[in-house]
Amino acid sequence: MSGFLITCMKTNREMSMFSEERLKDLRKILHENPELSFSEHKTASIIKDFVSEVVGKSKLFILHEPFETSVVVEYKGGDPDDPHVIFRADMDALPVKENSLNHYVSGNEGIMHACGHDIHMTVLCGLVAKVAEDTPSKNILFVFQPGEEGAGGAKKMMESGFFDKYNVKSAFALHVTDDLEFGEVGSNGDVLFAIPKEIDVVFKGNSGHAAYPEKGNDALAAASSFLANVEHKIRKVINPTEIFLMHFGKISGGTARNIIADEVKIEGTLRSFDRNIMSLASEEIKNTAENTAKNFGCRSEVTVLGEYLEVRNDPDLFNMLKKVCDDIDIKCIEKKAGLVGEDFCYFTDRYSGLLFWIGTRMPGQEEKQLHSETFFPLDEVVPEGVKILFSLLTLQ
Amino acid sequence: MSGFLITCMKTNREMSMFSEERLKDLRKILHENPELSFSEHKTASIIKDFVSEVVGKSKLFILHEPFETSVVVEYKGGDPDDPHVIFRADMDALPVKENSLNHYVSGNEGIMHACGHDIHMTVLCGLVAKVAEDTPSKNILFVFQPGEEGAGGAKKMMESGFFDKYNVKSAFALHVTDDLEFGEVGSNGDVLFAIPKEIDVVFKGNSGHAAYPEKGNDALAAASSFLANVEHKIRKVINPTEIFLMHFGKISGGTARNIIADEVKIEGTLRSFDRNIMSLASEEIKNTAENTAKNFGCRSEVTVLGEYLEVRNDPDLFNMLKKVCDDIDIKCIEKKAGLVGEDFCYFTDRYSGLLFWIGTRMPGQEEKQLHSETFFPLDEVVPEGVKILFSLLTLQ
């Protein structure tokens, strides 16, 4: 939790390096070095190097590393008693094998910045650079947060107590999306992102030779029956006017084709805007797993790994975003809440907060999906993001 | 394919080492060093060491290593023109995590002799030792064969051409089972083991963020629908008087809970006694996979990795087994064909052959399943196996 002063020298040559080109280089190196949740060591190092470079010997900046791979750059441009504004970027990548046709690709096989966190970090670094140049009279925390992808990094940062000593006025974050065109942003003044709940469903049977199914208990048969029925089952306990999503994204089980699988694990996520619906859903999943397991002579184990909160935007901050966008000729679209989850919820739960989408799709370009191997937003969004965040800062 | 003469010295001390105790030690070291198909390097080395030890400088024995990790001990006790008798044991283990309560356990985490091949090899080594002592006037090939567990080792050995230079009269193999009590053997003079066909079913979709199912194509949804329906589908194309088994023992797919799975692989095995039924079944699996994939906007790939033959016993050899068992007070039970697969079929397809079950369940003991983590036949079966095989040899 202790900070240290950045004291490295800032030469004229380095000063001139802060530019869109420098941010493009930064984004490239971040994209080429993706790391999974809480393994963002190189990422943190790249960020610290960049911050040192642009901040130089300024005593207005303090670098903190409060929690695991997190990096917080504190800027003390305001009066000591002024409240702080938080700008937050997430750092982790996903276990996705990048499409080799992307402009440049991950150097870590099987890991990819498929959710645009490389852009988020680059924007935040750009904002640090802009603040270092303009030295506004504000107190700011630039928060680089690890473990957003289902790992609950934001919650852990809150629980670390690091923010307790700050009086935080507001917290901002942005998220890239190809759902909007470049030049558009989207948000609202209410709930923007859903409650995500991570759930593991494990079936345990008894192995044996495939030729004698009657002598074993097939965990894979139970798992496939569960998957085939659970969507239907759950729709019978949730009123159809409620918004609810259940998705199972990963499965593994069994040891060989000719052995009865003794264990199959299914990894899923649930989403809604209502905490009661979430409880109802996980209860029904437990029941369905238990009954299905029993039906196949197996046992089931359902584990809730984590449940976030909904991301709830502050209506005043959304109005500010609309004003800022008007001023700099960006189209601000009022978006309805989506079933994406974001642990920025722990910031909006504690502080007045605003999360907004920033469009990345170029005109005429096909929409690429978040978390897919082809998601590769262009660098142009970076200076736009910096501009919006800096404008929001001036209104705080 | 070339052989070399075993020339190591055989001392009196080593002579006396051949005993049931020595075979127990051998079985223990084989059990503790299980290796997967075609990785049986240490296993081959253990066998060669044992054979060298019991065979010593005898010029009646030639050691061959005709194919990958295979070991063939040739014994030339008969006239050069006399035909050869084959005794075959399989060498490979399974990807099963052994139950730690077994008498002693695998030293290779996650790999286990769960199909009793350690016993089969020990019996065959015991037979080599017995032949080395008694020097019968026979020509014999003791065949230690790699890759039985779905890897088609026997077929590959046949295709290697090694056996082409031998005039083989008959081929024998045994297989342990807890289905029979110790002191019982089981076989028949017709088809004993089924045709196994290995099949991989892969579903390919398009990944994306779990929150937008409508923008991706979920390979896991397709796979679970396939698994839930394929048993029902296949029973509509096979006459119920035909014996047929389909089993899927392993599944893996998807990269994370919050990503739409873009690929799921299911590994299965089909069994019947009729080659036409096998074709019909794999055709229907292809159709079901294709239609299911289409239903979910995915693609399917069905790959047949290998298809063995049925193990067809020679009725005369089965009569010999019955006689031998009568003589040595072992109960010989006529067994109906089972859906177990065995690549010993490539021996029975080419030569008069006999495969028989040898009982391992001790009275009052619970039956343990082949391929399960608790399958651990007792050593007592080894000398019994040696005795039966040696008695069969004398009748050739």
mmCIF file of C-alpha atoms in Angstrom, chain A residues 197-356:
data_model
loop_
_atom_site.group_PDB
_atom_site.id
_atom_site.type_symbol
_atom_site.label_atom_id
_atom_site.label_comp_id
_atom_site.label_asym_id
_atom_site.label_seq_id
_atom_site.Cartn_x
_atom_site.Cartn_y
_atom_site.Cartn_z
ATOM 1 C CA LYS A 197 -22.503 -14.961 -11.324
ATOM 2 C CA GLU A 198 -19.915 -17.641 -12.044
ATOM 3 C CA ILE A 199 -21.020 -21.172 -11.507
ATOM 4 C CA ASP A 200 -19.322 -24.564 -11.863
ATOM 5 C CA VAL A 201 -21.421 -27.679 -12.257
ATOM 6 C CA VAL A 202 -19.565 -30.945 -11.694
ATOM 7 C CA PHE A 203 -20.987 -34.417 -12.216
ATOM 8 C CA LYS A 204 -19.281 -37.360 -10.558
ATOM 9 C CA GLY A 205 -19.956 -40.945 -11.568
ATOM 10 C CA ASN A 206 -18.106 -44.222 -11.392
ATOM 11 C CA SER A 207 -15.692 -45.235 -14.102
ATOM 12 C CA GLY A 208 -15.387 -48.602 -15.742
ATOM 13 C CA HIS A 209 -14.990 -50.169 -19.156
ATOM 14 C CA ALA A 210 -17.189 -48.690 -21.884
ATOM 15 C CA ALA A 211 -18.370 -52.194 -22.804
ATOM 16 C CA TYR A 212 -20.181 -52.525 -19.475
ATOM 17 C CA PRO A 213 -22.288 -49.380 -19.073
ATOM 18 C CA GLU A 214 -24.460 -51.198 -16.543
ATOM 19 C CA LYS A 215 -21.507 -51.517 -14.194
ATOM 20 C CA GLY A 216 -20.540 -47.831 -14.093
ATOM 21 C CA ASN A 217 -22.236 -44.468 -13.683
ATOM 22 C CA ASP A 218 -21.632 -42.190 -16.619
ATOM 23 C CA ALA A 219 -20.890 -38.603 -15.567
ATOM 24 C CA LEU A 220 -20.810 -37.499 -19.216
ATOM 25 C CA ALA A 221 -24.294 -38.888 -19.832
ATOM 26 C CA ALA A 222 -25.508 -36.946 -16.789
ATOM 27 C CA ALA A 223 -23.717 -33.770 -17.910
ATOM 28 C CA SER A 224 -25.161 -33.876 -21.415
ATOM 29 C CA SER A 225 -28.650 -34.516 -20.067
ATOM 30 C CA PHE A 226 -28.210 -31.558 -17.714
ATOM 31 C CA LEU A 227 -27.058 -29.260 -20.521
ATOM 32 C CA ALA A 228 -29.895 -30.360 -22.762
ATOM 33 C CA ASN A 229 -32.541 -29.668 -20.118
ATOM 34 C CA VAL A 230 -31.366 -26.876 -17.859
ATOM 35 C CA GLU A 231 -32.327 -23.993 -20.161
ATOM 36 C CA HIS A 232 -35.852 -25.371 -20.414
ATOM 37 C CA LYS A 233 -36.020 -26.013 -16.673
ATOM 38 C CA ILE A 234 -34.865 -22.556 -15.677
ATOM 39 C CA ARG A 235 -37.407 -20.805 -17.896
ATOM 40 C CA LYS A 236 -40.113 -22.441 -15.787
ATOM 41 C CA VAL A 237 -39.027 -20.651 -12.603
ATOM 42 C CA ILE A 238 -38.287 -17.179 -13.975
ATOM 43 C CA ASN A 239 -41.033 -14.890 -15.147
ATOM 44 C CA PRO A 240 -40.497 -14.204 -18.853
ATOM 45 C CA THR A 241 -40.652 -10.437 -18.346
ATOM 46 C CA GLU A 242 -37.442 -10.699 -16.329
ATOM 47 C CA ILE A 243 -34.175 -10.499 -18.208
ATOM 48 C CA PHE A 244 -31.960 -13.481 -17.529
ATOM 49 C CA LEU A 245 -29.086 -15.198 -19.316
ATOM 50 C CA MET A 246 -27.401 -18.504 -18.569
ATOM 51 C CA HIS A 247 -24.340 -19.530 -20.558
ATOM 52 C CA PHE A 248 -22.031 -22.509 -20.253
ATOM 53 C CA GLY A 249 -18.801 -21.760 -22.077
ATOM 54 C CA LYS A 250 -16.462 -24.575 -21.159
ATOM 55 C CA ILE A 251 -16.685 -28.308 -20.564
ATOM 56 C CA SER A 252 -14.197 -31.036 -19.835
ATOM 57 C CA GLY A 253 -14.452 -34.543 -18.553
ATOM 58 C CA GLY A 254 -13.616 -38.182 -18.972
ATOM 59 C CA THR A 255 -10.184 -39.660 -19.498
ATOM 60 C CA ALA A 256 -10.542 -41.836 -22.607
ATOM 61 C CA ARG A 257 -13.153 -42.812 -25.167
ATOM 62 C CA ASN A 258 -13.372 -46.386 -23.888
ATOM 63 C CA ILE A 259 -13.692 -45.519 -20.207
ATOM 64 C CA ILE A 260 -16.900 -44.434 -18.507
ATOM 65 C CA ALA A 261 -16.322 -40.796 -17.516
ATOM 66 C CA ASP A 262 -16.180 -40.473 -13.750
ATOM 67 C CA GLU A 263 -16.143 -36.684 -13.706
ATOM 68 C CA VAL A 264 -17.311 -33.898 -16.001
ATOM 69 C CA LYS A 265 -17.019 -30.205 -15.191
ATOM 70 C CA ILE A 266 -19.125 -27.525 -16.841
ATOM 71 C CA GLU A 267 -18.265 -23.852 -16.355
ATOM 72 C CA GLY A 268 -21.018 -21.297 -16.664
ATOM 73 C CA THR A 269 -22.044 -17.743 -16.038
ATOM 74 C CA LEU A 270 -25.459 -16.313 -15.125
ATOM 75 C CA ARG A 271 -26.552 -12.746 -15.809
ATOM 76 C CA SER A 272 -29.489 -10.583 -14.782
ATOM 77 C CA PHE A 273 -30.196 -7.157 -13.299
ATOM 78 C CA ASP A 274 -31.892 -8.439 -10.186
ATOM 79 C CA ARG A 275 -30.161 -10.105 -7.245
ATOM 80 C CA ASN A 276 -33.285 -12.149 -6.407
ATOM 81 C CA ILE A 277 -33.420 -13.592 -9.915
ATOM 82 C CA MET A 278 -29.787 -14.614 -9.534
ATOM 83 C CA SER A 279 -30.550 -16.538 -6.329
ATOM 84 C CA LEU A 280 -33.579 -18.183 -7.904
ATOM 85 C CA ALA A 281 -31.537 -19.228 -10.930
ATOM 86 C CA SER A 282 -28.621 -20.736 -9.068
ATOM 87 C CA GLU A 283 -31.042 -22.603 -6.814
ATOM 88 C CA GLU A 284 -32.792 -24.082 -9.857
ATOM 89 C CA ILE A 285 -29.453 -25.043 -11.423
ATOM 90 C CA LYS A 286 -28.576 -26.859 -8.203
ATOM 91 C CA ASN A 287 -31.907 -28.704 -8.242
ATOM 92 C CA THR A 288 -31.613 -29.637 -11.904
ATOM 93 C CA ALA A 289 -28.040 -30.865 -11.451
ATOM 94 C CA GLU A 290 -29.017 -32.884 -8.395
ATOM 95 C CA ASN A 291 -32.024 -34.503 -10.056
ATOM 96 C CA THR A 292 -30.129 -35.202 -13.268
ATOM 97 C CA ALA A 293 -27.231 -36.717 -11.360
ATOM 98 C CA LYS A 294 -29.629 -38.925 -9.411
ATOM 99 C CA ASN A 295 -31.262 -40.004 -12.667
ATOM 100 C CA PHE A 296 -27.907 -41.334 -13.879
ATOM 101 C CA GLY A 297 -26.686 -42.738 -10.564
ATOM 102 C CA CYS A 298 -24.198 -39.888 -10.260
ATOM 103 C CA ARG A 299 -23.571 -37.067 -7.811
ATOM 104 C CA SER A 300 -23.500 -33.356 -8.576
ATOM 105 C CA GLU A 301 -21.594 -30.463 -7.077
ATOM 106 C CA VAL A 302 -22.618 -26.917 -7.892
ATOM 107 C CA THR A 303 -20.209 -24.201 -6.826
ATOM 108 C CA VAL A 304 -20.838 -20.479 -7.049
ATOM 109 C CA LEU A 305 -17.371 -19.026 -7.582
ATOM 110 C CA GLY A 306 -18.296 -15.404 -7.481
ATOM 111 C CA GLU A 307 -21.107 -12.973 -7.930
ATOM 112 C CA TYR A 308 -20.550 -9.360 -8.877
ATOM 113 C CA LEU A 309 -23.011 -6.516 -8.649
ATOM 114 C CA GLU A 310 -24.753 -4.592 -11.392
ATOM 115 C CA VAL A 311 -22.910 -1.559 -12.799
ATOM 116 C CA ARG A 312 -25.121 1.358 -11.799
ATOM 117 C CA ASN A 313 -24.287 4.673 -13.443
ATOM 118 C CA ASP A 314 -24.852 8.031 -11.802
ATOM 119 C CA PRO A 315 -27.408 10.046 -13.852
ATOM 120 C CA ASP A 316 -25.510 13.318 -13.265
ATOM 121 C CA LEU A 317 -22.311 11.814 -14.602
ATOM 122 C CA PHE A 318 -24.181 10.516 -17.644
ATOM 123 C CA ASN A 319 -25.467 14.055 -18.265
ATOM 124 C CA MET A 320 -21.874 15.267 -18.085
ATOM 125 C CA LEU A 321 -20.867 12.647 -20.661
ATOM 126 C CA LYS A 322 -23.628 13.862 -22.988
ATOM 127 C CA LYS A 323 -22.440 17.469 -22.584
ATOM 128 C CA VAL A 324 -18.793 16.513 -23.180
ATOM 129 C CA CYS A 325 -19.739 14.572 -26.299
ATOM 130 C CA ASP A 326 -21.775 17.486 -27.623
ATOM 131 C CA ASP A 327 -18.787 19.764 -27.109
ATOM 132 C CA ILE A 328 -16.329 17.556 -28.979
ATOM 133 C CA ASP A 329 -18.695 16.395 -31.694
ATOM 134 C CA ILE A 330 -19.120 12.788 -30.602
ATOM 135 C CA LYS A 331 -22.488 11.082 -30.824
ATOM 136 C CA CYS A 332 -23.670 9.930 -27.392
ATOM 137 C CA ILE A 333 -26.300 7.202 -27.565
ATOM 138 C CA GLU A 334 -28.486 6.252 -24.612
ATOM 139 C CA LYS A 335 -28.022 2.490 -24.326
ATOM 140 C CA LYS A 336 -30.249 0.039 -22.602
ATOM 141 C CA ALA A 337 -28.608 -2.204 -20.041
ATOM 142 C CA GLY A 338 -26.683 -5.170 -21.454
ATOM 143 C CA LEU A 339 -25.912 -8.559 -19.988
ATOM 144 C CA VAL A 340 -22.204 -7.949 -19.990
ATOM 145 C CA GLY A 341 -20.662 -8.135 -16.536
ATOM 146 C CA GLU A 342 -17.991 -5.778 -15.251
ATOM 147 C CA ASP A 343 -16.391 -5.677 -11.861
ATOM 148 C CA PHE A 344 -16.324 -1.891 -12.181
ATOM 149 C CA CYS A 345 -19.600 -2.471 -10.292
ATOM 150 C CA TYR A 346 -17.538 -2.372 -7.088
ATOM 151 C CA PHE A 347 -16.558 1.196 -7.963
ATOM 152 C CA THR A 348 -20.113 2.273 -8.855
ATOM 153 C CA ASP A 349 -21.403 0.548 -5.714
ATOM 154 C CA ARG A 350 -19.105 2.677 -3.553
ATOM 155 C CA TYR A 351 -18.796 5.913 -5.530
ATOM 156 C CA SER A 352 -20.753 7.954 -8.042
ATOM 157 C CA GLY A 353 -19.585 6.230 -11.176
ATOM 158 C CA LEU A 354 -19.935 6.106 -14.912
ATOM 159 C CA LEU A 355 -19.030 3.359 -17.327
ATOM 160 C CA PHE A 356 -19.536 4.012 -21.008
#
